[in-house]
Amino acid sequence: MKPSELLHPTPAGLYCPPGDFYIDPVQPVGRAIITHGHADHARAGHGAVLATPETLAIMAVRYGEVFTEKRQPLAYGEVVEVNGVTIWLVPAGHVLGSAQAVVEHRGIRIVTTGDYKRRRDPTCAAFEPVECDVLISEATFGLPVFIHPDTAGEARKLIRSTEQFPERAHLIGAYALGKAQRLICHLREEGYDKPIYIHGAMKRLCDLYEELGVPLGPLLPATIEKEKGEKDRFAGEIIICPPSAMQSTWARRFPDPVPAFASGWMRVRQRAKQRGVELPIIMSDHADWEELTNTVREVDPAELWVTHGREDALVRWAELEGRRAKALHLVGYEEDAE
Amino acid sequence: MNRFAELLDRLIFTPSRNGKIRLLTEYFREVPDPERGWAVAAITRDLEIRSVKMAAIRGVIASRVDEVLFDLSRDYVGDTAEAAALIWPAEHGANRQPSLSEVIETLNSASRTEAPAIVEQWFDALDASGRWALIKLISGGLRIGVASRLVKLALAEFGGKEPQELEELWHGLKPPYTELFAWLEGGAEKPVNAMKAPFRPVMLSHPVEEADKPKIDLDRMAAEWKWDGIRVQLVREGGEARLYSRTGDDISDAFPDVIEGFPANAALDGELLVFDPDTTDHFAVRPFNDLQQRLNRKKVSAKMLKTHPAFVRAYDILWEEGEDLRTLTLEERRRRLEAVIGEGLPRVDLSKRIEAADWDELARLRAEPPIDAIEGVMLKSRDAPYVPGRPKGPWWKWKKEPFLIDAVLMYAQRGHGKRSSFYSDYTFGCWRGDELVPVGKAYHGYTDQELKKIDKFVRDNTVERFGPVRSVKASRDHGLVFEVAFEGLNRSPRHKSGVAMRFPRINRLRWDKPAAEADELSTLEAMLPRQ
Ligand SMILES: [Zn+2]
Ligand SMILES: [Zn+2]
């Protein structure tokens, strides 16, 4: 059996013919394995969903309890068989509950990393490399210009700015799932124990993180009562909101805010300038170039398949290393999703 | 170097002027000589580094990075310097980070063969921001949105001095400005401006508003045309001659014809204009568009010198043969100016005075000037000395009424800084048949209240989004009409409409006006200057 008979790209996503299931399908399917709760990977409407208990809980918060007909929780390391195909999930270090999907059949093992990173994240379990024949790697930051700096340093940069500009609110765009909670945890680790204000859209996911054992410290809603002097309440404070809210009418309630954005894209000045960011915080939940290439070397698969992101560069690198590699050209994943 | 790089980074991301000045003064306070002086030089002047050029940098990069990976990266990042700075695979060793002073001094004394290896070592020692600053320094492209004027303001603020004092000293100073900093910190006398033909800060005027008219005594005023060129200062002192912009930038290299055509030992204040080479008995002024073609070029071609010759139409004199004339009255200076120009110099003539008995007559002259290159009239108090800055009272400008058209909002873009949550930059169009053709872009003229209303209109009527831009519903029976005011119009083959507005602003919101009744493109074309 060739690896491509075990898993191959289709318009609906990566499909496994012998097991009759998809991994992170972008259209509703009968049976899906979901690597993690980000919206472009985890969609509602599948017949059955196999995922970690954390990912299932996240999907229920985002889509409501009836996001699928059948939930199949599978803890890290537990093994199941689906139509004779062996499946287990391994931590990916991306967000809470994120997993690599290991699929094995007739002696061939394929590991799909989903989104992953290698550096420490206080909100989730660390990535574990798994030996395999084919590694399907993400490549969101698959260009050698992306080397994320030390995360703690970026958190300190933000704290320092609140001290330098105590009269201004610090408004930070961060993805509601994962990035926001990780940023909060890193701020806490750097000694920031004041309340952090959060946009209403983040509350339920923050609550869920707390429930699942990730302490976030004091969080308050970023709302303003219609009283005089209320606006000044946010001077020098940290407010976290989804990136889309940065440019919405919601953002106007804060006095002369310092617009900040926590993302790996902030490493490129043009991207930061385009977004009108004054304080770029380079913090990513995806592997940077060194993490991507080191992981491939460490896992050392017989073949590397590259999916969403900058596939060309990683494939080129693999060729220079004398590795077999190809781009899968899967569609439907957001290039900016973090 | 990393501290300098950090300063650049912060300046780039800080939109507000005051914020930038704060960052600069902080830097001057924290960083010692000569480092801070070199930083000033790097931001305000083109420091030419001869020993290493961008091509050599590319060679250094190619020695460590695969070409395909670099090209993919550069295409993504959009800027060679930034891509190179980010992609550099540093070899960590015992490399010491160079200071900015060390970088400049070393590169200025290194040979072309030595320099690339030195740069390579520094690349290993610096972080990505430091590498970026280094490459920008070498390529001479340190365009970071900080005008030299802002740096001078920050220096003045840092030393508690008047900005004028710095302007006046500026062109005589040499990096790394240690004597300047010593003076600013109170440890030394003010440096003496040793440079010949220095710039002298200019005197500016106030616009005439209706309420000002009773306060202005026309009998005590001299009237002149207000020319539609650029304000310059033309100075010769012996063998040294220079042409300065109104902010004191030396633009001599771009206008050798003017420099050569000015033999007098004097400093003149006037307007830089382009004339028609086929008219030989006087300077027939060409429209601003013709001057535009000579601006923003460092060097000028022989052909351009023939087809677009420039001259200065002088209206004041600040200095002559070692004598400072600025304390004299305007009338006294005028006599000195007339004596210097005499029957005319090869590339300088006199801005003629106009006579008007009262405001009505002045208004007529202003409304119907003899040529297009006049944008209004100036009123100057006959007995006032030349005072740098913008003193209220002695000098007034009374511009022609702006052009007005009604145009339909087509696209809106998000603003920056305080306006980043508002759609505040607008592209508007006029009708050509049933199609709207974009004719201009404006981002001011409205009040905060109006901005909120336009923003709401944009959000409620969005058709499509492209990044920070939204296209807005605009058809014959649905759309928002702006009354747009602008100062002039040029032909422009680069624009789909064929015209380009100068200084457009939103004059009024015409919520009352149906989009179908906005102006036709042909109305705009009729406003073009006569060719
Ligand atoms: Zn993800
Ligand atoms: Zn993804």
CSV table of C-alpha atoms and ligand atoms in Angstrom, one decimal, chain A residues 36 40-41 115 140 286 308 333, ligand 2:
chain,number,residue,atom,x,y,z
A,36,HIS,CA,-8.0,21.4,17.4
A,40,ASP,CA,-10.9,26.7,10.1
A,41,HIS,CA,-10.0,23.2,11.4
A,115,ASP,CA,-1.2,23.3,13.7
A,140,THR,CA,1.9,28.8,8.4
A,286,HIS,CA,2.5,28.2,15.2
A,308,HIS,CA,-1.5,25.1,4.6
A,333,TYR,CA,-7.6,27.0,5.8
C,2,ZN,ZN,-4.4,26.2,10.8
